[in-house]
mmCIF file of C-alpha atoms in Angstrom:
data_model
loop_
_atom_site.group_PDB
_atom_site.id
_atom_site.type_symbol
_atom_site.label_atom_id
_atom_site.label_comp_id
_atom_site.label_asym_id
_atom_site.label_seq_id
_atom_site.Cartn_x
_atom_site.Cartn_y
_atom_site.Cartn_z
ATOM 1 C CA MET A 23 0.000 0.000 0.000
ATOM 2 C CA GLY A 24 1.216 3.514 -0.794
ATOM 3 C CA GLU A 25 1.903 6.384 1.623
ATOM 4 C CA ILE A 26 -0.849 8.721 2.818
ATOM 5 C CA PHE A 27 -0.516 12.329 1.708
ATOM 6 C CA TYR A 28 -2.411 15.590 1.922
ATOM 7 C CA ASN A 29 -2.223 18.131 -0.883
ATOM 8 C CA LYS A 30 -3.023 21.613 0.454
ATOM 9 C CA SER A 31 -3.266 23.100 -3.019
ATOM 10 C CA TRP A 32 -5.823 20.552 -4.146
ATOM 11 C CA GLY A 33 -7.569 20.304 -0.801
ATOM 12 C CA VAL A 34 -7.788 16.509 -1.056
ATOM 13 C CA GLU A 35 -6.109 13.568 0.556
ATOM 14 C CA GLY A 36 -5.429 10.143 -0.787
ATOM 15 C CA ILE A 37 -2.958 7.330 -1.284
ATOM 16 C CA THR A 38 0.092 7.390 -3.484
ATOM 17 C CA ASP A 39 2.425 4.587 -4.479
ATOM 18 C CA LEU A 40 5.246 7.097 -4.778
ATOM 19 C CA PRO A 41 7.623 6.894 -1.814
ATOM 20 C CA ILE A 42 8.034 10.094 0.192
ATOM 21 C CA THR A 43 11.740 10.251 0.789
ATOM 22 C CA TRP A 44 12.284 13.905 1.669
ATOM 23 C CA CYS A 45 11.439 13.578 5.375
ATOM 24 C CA SER A 46 14.312 13.075 7.779
ATOM 25 C CA SER A 47 14.400 10.007 9.988
ATOM 26 C CA ASN A 48 12.802 11.766 12.948
ATOM 27 C CA LYS A 49 9.845 13.115 10.958
ATOM 28 C CA ASP A 50 6.628 11.372 9.936
ATOM 29 C CA ASN A 51 4.970 11.412 6.550
ATOM 30 C CA TYR A 52 1.562 12.790 7.435
ATOM 31 C CA ASP A 53 -0.067 16.175 7.668
ATOM 32 C CA ASN A 54 -0.711 17.896 10.988
ATOM 33 C CA THR A 55 -2.748 21.077 10.987
ATOM 34 C CA CYS A 56 -1.229 22.241 14.270
ATOM 35 C CA GLU A 57 2.482 21.836 14.743
ATOM 36 C CA ARG A 58 4.189 23.875 17.455
ATOM 37 C CA THR A 59 7.624 25.326 18.070
ATOM 38 C CA CYS A 60 9.755 25.505 21.206
ATOM 39 C CA GLU A 61 9.707 29.298 20.951
ATOM 40 C CA ASN A 62 5.919 29.547 20.631
ATOM 41 C CA PRO A 63 4.216 26.387 21.911
ATOM 42 C CA ASN A 64 0.770 28.018 22.066
ATOM 43 C CA ASP A 65 0.227 28.775 18.365
ATOM 44 C CA CYS A 66 0.063 26.474 15.379
ATOM 45 C CA VAL A 67 2.653 26.717 12.627
ATOM 46 C CA ARG A 68 0.808 27.842 9.510
ATOM 47 C CA PRO A 69 1.694 25.662 6.502
ATOM 48 C CA ASN A 70 3.039 27.213 3.342
ATOM 49 C CA PRO A 71 0.348 26.881 0.622
ATOM 50 C CA ALA A 72 3.134 26.579 -1.946
ATOM 51 C CA GLU A 73 4.206 23.268 -0.398
ATOM 52 C CA PRO A 74 1.560 20.643 -1.266
ATOM 53 C CA GLU A 75 3.090 18.102 1.099
ATOM 54 C CA ARG A 76 5.198 18.559 4.188
ATOM 55 C CA CYS A 77 6.775 16.623 7.000
ATOM 56 C CA LEU A 78 5.418 16.477 10.539
ATOM 57 C CA CYS A 79 7.411 16.075 13.724
ATOM 58 C CA PRO A 80 6.578 12.882 15.633
ATOM 59 C CA GLU A 81 4.443 13.000 18.755
ATOM 60 C CA ASN A 82 6.092 14.679 21.783
ATOM 61 C CA HIS A 83 8.500 16.470 19.436
ATOM 62 C CA MET A 84 8.522 20.169 18.619
ATOM 63 C CA ILE A 85 10.042 22.324 15.908
ATOM 64 C CA PHE A 86 13.332 23.960 16.798
ATOM 65 C CA GLY A 87 14.845 25.818 13.876
ATOM 66 C CA ASP A 88 14.782 23.376 10.952
ATOM 67 C CA SER A 89 14.772 20.300 13.168
ATOM 68 C CA CYS A 90 12.387 18.268 15.268
ATOM 69 C CA ILE A 91 13.558 17.729 18.828
ATOM 70 C CA PRO A 92 11.964 15.987 21.825
ATOM 71 C CA GLN A 93 9.924 18.560 23.715
ATOM 72 C CA GLU A 94 11.966 17.983 26.875
ATOM 73 C CA GLN A 95 14.958 19.440 25.015
ATOM 74 C CA CYS A 96 13.187 22.775 24.555
ATOM 75 C CA GLY A 97 14.722 25.442 26.768
ATOM 76 C CA CYS A 98 11.443 26.189 28.585
ATOM 77 C CA TYR A 99 10.318 22.618 29.165
ATOM 78 C CA VAL A 100 9.006 22.122 32.725
ATOM 79 C CA ARG A 101 10.476 18.830 33.856
ATOM 80 C CA GLY A 102 8.116 16.418 35.511
ATOM 81 C CA GLU A 103 5.084 18.281 34.185
ATOM 82 C CA GLY A 104 5.305 17.629 30.438
ATOM 83 C CA VAL A 105 4.670 21.195 29.296
ATOM 84 C CA VAL A 106 6.618 23.744 27.294
ATOM 85 C CA LEU A 107 6.161 27.414 28.171
ATOM 86 C CA ALA A 108 6.301 30.392 25.852
ATOM 87 C CA GLU A 109 8.438 33.409 26.737
ATOM 88 C CA GLY A 110 6.951 35.140 29.789
ATOM 89 C CA GLU A 111 4.533 32.328 30.643
ATOM 90 C CA PHE A 112 4.567 30.567 33.981
ATOM 91 C CA TYR A 113 3.495 27.217 35.382
ATOM 92 C CA ILE A 114 2.313 26.535 38.939
ATOM 93 C CA ASN A 115 2.823 23.053 40.310
ATOM 94 C CA SER A 116 0.029 20.862 41.685
ATOM 95 C CA ARG A 117 0.480 21.999 45.305
ATOM 96 C CA CYS A 118 0.857 25.692 44.431
ATOM 97 C CA THR A 119 4.273 25.781 46.081
ATOM 98 C CA ARG A 120 6.470 26.523 43.050
ATOM 99 C CA ARG A 121 6.151 28.803 40.024
ATOM 100 C CA SER A 122 8.212 28.105 36.898
ATOM 101 C CA THR A 123 8.582 31.008 34.455
ATOM 102 C CA CYS A 124 10.045 30.991 30.943
ATOM 103 C CA SER A 125 12.608 33.778 30.677
ATOM 104 C CA ASN A 126 15.190 34.066 27.883
ATOM 105 C CA ASN A 127 14.538 30.472 26.792
ATOM 106 C CA GLN A 128 15.178 29.019 30.233
ATOM 107 C CA ILE A 129 13.063 28.097 33.243
ATOM 108 C CA ILE A 130 13.299 30.285 36.348
ATOM 109 C CA GLU A 131 11.786 28.696 39.449
ATOM 110 C CA VAL A 132 10.669 30.561 42.574
ATOM 111 C CA SER A 133 8.663 29.579 45.629
ATOM 112 C CA TYR A 134 4.941 30.288 45.433
ATOM 113 C CA GLN A 135 2.252 30.471 48.096
ATOM 114 C CA CYS A 136 -1.461 31.202 48.094
ATOM 115 C CA SER A 137 -2.703 33.942 50.392
ATOM 116 C CA ASP A 138 -5.064 33.147 53.267
ATOM 117 C CA GLN A 139 -7.936 34.357 51.083
ATOM 118 C CA ALA A 140 -7.128 32.107 48.104
ATOM 119 C CA THR A 141 -7.372 28.418 47.231
ATOM 120 C CA CYS A 142 -4.998 26.234 45.226
ATOM 121 C CA ASP A 143 -7.467 24.692 42.823
ATOM 122 C CA GLU A 144 -8.009 23.157 39.403
ATOM 123 C CA ARG A 145 -10.790 24.740 37.382
ATOM 124 C CA THR A 146 -12.178 24.045 33.928
ATOM 125 C CA VAL A 147 -10.720 26.022 31.051
ATOM 126 C CA SER A 148 -11.694 26.183 27.393
ATOM 127 C CA VAL A 149 -9.316 24.115 25.270
ATOM 128 C CA ASN A 150 -9.034 24.096 21.486
ATOM 129 C CA VAL A 151 -8.580 20.495 20.387
ATOM 130 C CA THR A 152 -6.556 19.896 17.246
ATOM 131 C CA ALA A 153 -7.571 17.299 14.682
ATOM 132 C CA ILE A 154 -4.571 15.310 13.476
ATOM 133 C CA LYS A 155 -4.662 12.986 10.475
ATOM 134 C CA THR A 156 -2.295 10.049 10.762
ATOM 135 C CA THR A 157 -1.798 6.693 9.096
ATOM 136 C CA LYS A 158 -3.893 5.269 11.946
ATOM 137 C CA GLY A 159 -6.844 7.544 11.283
ATOM 138 C CA THR A 160 -7.943 10.850 12.813
ATOM 139 C CA GLU A 161 -6.950 11.620 16.403
ATOM 140 C CA ARG A 162 -8.007 14.498 18.610
ATOM 141 C CA ARG A 163 -5.069 15.807 20.571
ATOM 142 C CA ALA A 164 -4.989 18.721 23.008
ATOM 143 C CA PRO A 165 -2.104 21.091 22.332
ATOM 144 C CA THR A 166 0.819 21.282 24.752
ATOM 145 C CA THR A 167 0.353 24.794 26.106
ATOM 146 C CA ALA A 168 0.562 26.735 29.352
ATOM 147 C CA SER A 169 -3.142 27.595 29.011
ATOM 148 C CA LEU A 170 -3.897 24.016 30.043
ATOM 149 C CA LEU A 171 -2.088 24.271 33.349
ATOM 150 C CA PRO A 172 -4.517 23.039 35.992
ATOM 151 C CA LYS A 173 -3.322 24.614 39.199
ATOM 152 C CA LYS A 174 -3.257 28.193 40.392
ATOM 153 C CA CYS A 175 -4.466 30.338 43.272
ATOM 154 C CA PHE A 176 -8.036 31.496 42.887
ATOM 155 C CA LYS A 177 -9.515 34.277 44.966
ATOM 156 C CA GLU A 178 -12.336 33.234 47.227
ATOM 157 C CA ALA A 179 -15.769 34.696 46.543
ATOM 158 C CA ASN A 180 -16.407 38.191 47.872
ATOM 159 C CA TYR A 181 -12.694 38.834 48.397
ATOM 160 C CA GLN A 182 -12.128 42.574 48.211
ATOM 161 C CA CYS A 183 -9.425 44.844 49.519
ATOM 162 C CA SER A 184 -10.211 47.251 52.316
ATOM 163 C CA ASP A 185 -10.276 50.961 51.517
ATOM 164 C CA GLN A 186 -7.081 51.103 53.576
ATOM 165 C CA ALA A 187 -5.357 48.310 51.599
ATOM 166 C CA THR A 188 -3.608 47.791 48.271
ATOM 167 C CA CYS A 189 -3.640 44.724 46.010
ATOM 168 C CA ALA A 190 0.006 43.851 45.371
ATOM 169 C CA GLU A 191 2.456 40.977 44.995
ATOM 170 C CA ARG A 192 5.106 40.592 47.677
ATOM 171 C CA ASN A 193 7.537 37.687 47.965
ATOM 172 C CA GLY A 194 5.606 35.814 45.287
ATOM 173 C CA VAL A 195 2.221 36.219 47.013
ATOM 174 C CA ARG A 196 -0.464 38.425 45.469
ATOM 175 C CA LYS A 197 -3.116 39.570 47.939
ATOM 176 C CA CYS A 198 -4.479 42.644 49.688
ATOM 177 C CA TYR A 199 -1.921 44.324 51.937
ATOM 178 C CA CYS A 200 -2.894 46.965 54.495
ATOM 179 C CA ASN A 201 -1.489 50.429 53.855
ATOM 180 C CA PRO A 202 1.145 52.025 56.123
ATOM 181 C CA ASN A 203 -0.127 52.777 59.667
ATOM 182 C CA TYR A 204 -2.810 50.087 59.240
ATOM 183 C CA GLU A 205 -2.785 46.421 60.146
ATOM 184 C CA GLY A 206 -4.947 43.406 59.313
ATOM 185 C CA ASP A 207 -5.461 40.762 56.627
ATOM 186 C CA GLY A 208 -5.993 43.233 53.784
ATOM 187 C CA VAL A 209 -9.747 42.669 53.676
ATOM 188 C CA THR A 210 -10.106 44.290 57.069
ATOM 189 C CA CYS A 211 -7.523 46.924 58.016
ATOM 190 C CA THR A 212 -7.565 48.923 61.223
ATOM 191 C CA HIS A 213 -5.448 51.931 62.063
ATOM 192 C CA ASN A 214 -2.522 51.192 64.331
ATOM 193 C CA CYS A 215 -3.989 53.647 66.863
ATOM 194 C CA PHE A 216 -7.523 52.222 66.742
ATOM 195 C CA VAL A 217 -8.869 51.330 70.213
ATOM 196 C CA ALA A 218 -11.644 48.729 70.034
ATOM 197 C CA ALA A 219 -13.062 49.576 73.476
ATOM 198 C CA LYS A 220 -13.350 53.224 72.440
ATOM 199 C CA GLY A 221 -14.488 52.405 68.913
ATOM 200 C CA SER A 222 -12.343 55.104 67.336
ATOM 201 C CA VAL A 223 -8.794 56.076 66.432
ATOM 202 C CA LEU A 224 -6.654 58.054 68.849
ATOM 203 C CA ARG A 225 -4.971 61.161 67.535
ATOM 204 C CA GLU A 226 -1.219 61.489 67.894
ATOM 205 C CA GLY A 227 -0.465 61.991 71.603
ATOM 206 C CA GLU A 228 -4.060 61.278 72.664
ATOM 207 C CA SER A 229 -4.742 58.770 75.460
ATOM 208 C CA TYR A 230 -7.576 56.451 76.413
ATOM 209 C CA ILE A 231 -8.247 55.256 79.984
ATOM 210 C CA ASN A 232 -10.028 51.926 80.429
ATOM 211 C CA SER A 233 -13.267 51.484 82.385
ATOM 212 C CA ASP A 234 -11.724 51.006 85.855
ATOM 213 C CA CYS A 235 -8.879 53.487 85.343
ATOM 214 C CA SER A 236 -6.244 50.770 85.615
ATOM 215 C CA LEU A 237 -4.713 51.137 82.137
ATOM 216 C CA ARG A 238 -3.775 54.084 79.943
ATOM 217 C CA ILE A 239 -3.351 53.599 76.164
ATOM 218 C CA THR A 240 -1.590 56.328 74.169
ATOM 219 C CA CYS A 241 -0.956 56.839 70.449
ATOM 220 C CA ASN A 242 2.740 57.591 69.978
ATOM 221 C CA SER A 243 4.160 57.817 66.429
ATOM 222 C CA ASN A 244 1.176 55.845 65.072
ATOM 223 C CA VAL A 245 1.759 53.043 67.567
ATOM 224 C CA LEU A 246 -0.339 52.246 70.652
ATOM 225 C CA THR A 247 1.570 52.041 73.916
ATOM 226 C CA SER A 248 0.083 50.828 77.206
ATOM 227 C CA GLU A 249 0.994 51.589 80.804
ATOM 228 C CA ARG A 250 -0.490 51.019 84.241
ATOM 229 C CA TYR A 251 -2.716 53.784 85.548
ATOM 230 C CA SER A 252 -4.369 54.361 88.947
ATOM 231 C CA CYS A 253 -6.171 57.147 90.768
ATOM 232 C CA GLY A 254 -4.695 58.886 93.790
ATOM 233 C CA ALA A 255 -6.259 58.491 97.243
ATOM 234 C CA ASP A 256 -8.067 61.831 96.825
ATOM 235 C CA ALA A 257 -9.362 61.170 93.296
ATOM 236 C CA THR A 258 -12.256 59.342 91.627
ATOM 237 C CA CYS A 259 -12.388 57.379 88.341
ATOM 238 C CA GLU A 260 -15.242 58.771 86.270
ATOM 239 C CA GLU A 261 -16.198 60.106 82.835
ATOM 240 C CA ARG A 262 -16.731 63.813 82.306
ATOM 241 C CA ASN A 263 -17.479 65.402 78.935
ATOM 242 C CA ASP A 264 -16.872 62.004 77.274
ATOM 243 C CA ILE A 265 -13.412 61.746 78.820
ATOM 244 C CA ARG A 266 -12.758 59.005 81.361
ATOM 245 C CA ARG A 267 -9.873 59.460 83.777
ATOM 246 C CA CYS A 268 -9.037 60.108 87.432
ATOM 247 C CA TYR A 269 -10.439 63.414 88.686
ATOM 248 C CA CYS A 270 -9.348 64.991 91.974
ATOM 249 C CA ASN A 271 -12.062 65.250 94.600
ATOM 250 C CA GLU A 272 -13.517 68.517 95.900
ATOM 251 C CA TRP A 273 -10.981 70.835 97.538
ATOM 252 C CA PHE A 274 -8.160 69.013 95.752
ATOM 253 C CA GLU A 275 -6.357 69.813 92.538
ATOM 254 C CA GLY A 276 -4.002 67.850 90.271
ATOM 255 C CA ASP A 277 -4.055 65.303 87.460
ATOM 256 C CA GLY A 278 -6.020 62.661 89.357
ATOM 257 C CA VAL A 279 -2.989 60.497 89.921
ATOM 258 C CA THR A 280 -1.500 63.078 92.260
ATOM 259 C CA CYS A 281 -3.863 65.451 94.085
ATOM 260 C CA THR A 282 -3.008 68.187 96.595
ATOM 261 C CA ARG A 283 -5.274 70.018 99.064
ATOM 262 C CA SER A 284 -6.523 73.367 97.732
ATOM 263 C CA GLY A 285 -9.116 74.325 100.389
ATOM 264 C CA PRO A 286 -11.407 75.318 101.931
ATOM 265 C CA LYS A 287 -9.261 78.075 103.315
ATOM 266 C CA ASP A 288 -12.035 79.669 105.407
ATOM 267 C CA CYS A 289 -15.795 79.701 106.044
ATOM 268 C CA SER A 290 -16.377 81.929 103.000
ATOM 269 C CA ASP A 291 -15.005 79.213 100.719
ATOM 270 C CA LEU A 292 -17.477 76.787 102.261
ATOM 271 C CA TYR A 293 -20.365 79.220 101.858
ATOM 272 C CA ARG A 294 -19.504 79.826 98.176
ATOM 273 C CA ALA A 295 -19.375 76.062 97.716
ATOM 274 C CA GLY A 296 -23.005 75.819 98.855
ATOM 275 C CA ARG A 297 -22.646 75.037 102.530
ATOM 276 C CA ARG A 298 -25.547 76.755 104.361
ATOM 277 C CA ASN A 299 -25.756 75.032 107.722
ATOM 278 C CA ASN A 300 -24.230 76.587 110.797
ATOM 279 C CA GLY A 301 -21.749 74.272 112.412
ATOM 280 C CA LYS A 302 -18.215 73.008 112.763
ATOM 281 C CA TYR A 303 -16.080 72.691 109.629
ATOM 282 C CA THR A 304 -12.424 71.934 108.959
ATOM 283 C CA ILE A 305 -10.574 74.607 107.067
ATOM 284 C CA TYR A 306 -7.083 74.593 105.562
ATOM 285 C CA PRO A 307 -5.492 78.022 105.486
ATOM 286 C CA ALA A 308 -2.262 78.338 103.505
ATOM 287 C CA GLY A 309 0.531 76.339 105.110
ATOM 288 C CA SER A 310 -1.832 74.623 107.557
ATOM 289 C CA SER A 311 -2.587 70.943 107.890
ATOM 290 C CA GLY A 312 -6.156 71.880 108.847
ATOM 291 C CA PHE A 313 -8.108 72.718 111.997
ATOM 292 C CA GLU A 314 -11.727 72.858 113.049
ATOM 293 C CA VAL A 315 -13.781 76.079 113.306
ATOM 294 C CA PHE A 316 -17.415 77.074 113.782
ATOM 295 C CA CYS A 317 -18.945 78.798 110.754
ATOM 296 C CA GLU A 318 -22.054 81.012 111.081
ATOM 297 C CA MET A 319 -23.587 80.426 107.651
ATOM 298 C CA SER A 320 -26.874 82.180 108.483
ATOM 299 C CA SER A 321 -25.054 85.522 108.389
ATOM 300 C CA GLY A 322 -24.981 85.247 104.621
ATOM 301 C CA ASP A 323 -21.269 85.009 103.984
ATOM 302 C CA GLY A 324 -20.059 82.276 106.328
ATOM 303 C CA GLN A 325 -18.309 84.687 108.706
#
């Protein structure tokens, strides 16, 4: 029986008894509508209409210059995976731990890792299947191409960067990263000086006192610092004008942590403070540790 041939000019195929001797030993004598090259494994080599018959590289071989070579000899062949990458393409292994990139006709490998908001998964892609006519009949063969690579990191549904985050790639991981002075997972970012108990961000130098006045939190250089805090013996922990802290008691003055006696210096101070009953009171004139006097409040001025 003669050799099969395909004449592109005539658009017919048939059998000829004439031997086809112009193919080299590592080429087959049949027509393939989609041959590929090492340099561009994703696109088919378009046949020359002026050549009615042509040679086809055997299976698992690719065109390199004027020769057919095993695909594993292509510069950007990913060993162990059976794929050839085009310049600039990359391949991610089955566990999403390594990324192989074709650069200057060689494979560059780097570590790869999915973010916490992504999944290493295999998902269906659209593949163009090439019809190949051989001496055994017609086969359907998927092209060797990086577009068929099954594994990559896919974002989970509803994954969106916070307004205070930026989508970027760092150390081989693409995800949302919180902006400077913010922290979080990129989906939720809070300011470094955000106090959850207060529900707001402290301004630079501003402090927050907790509910029992035992802790003071301060924003210093966009960082929260904490320190122990306690009221003095003559102070009370309370909130005034939306500010909670230690406040010195009546007749004392200070910051609440340290309070010093400021009065009453005489009966008039007591009267002005609303005392209206005649009786004995303790007063603290300047330089005195205090002594008891009788104040006649009914006189109208405490004298």
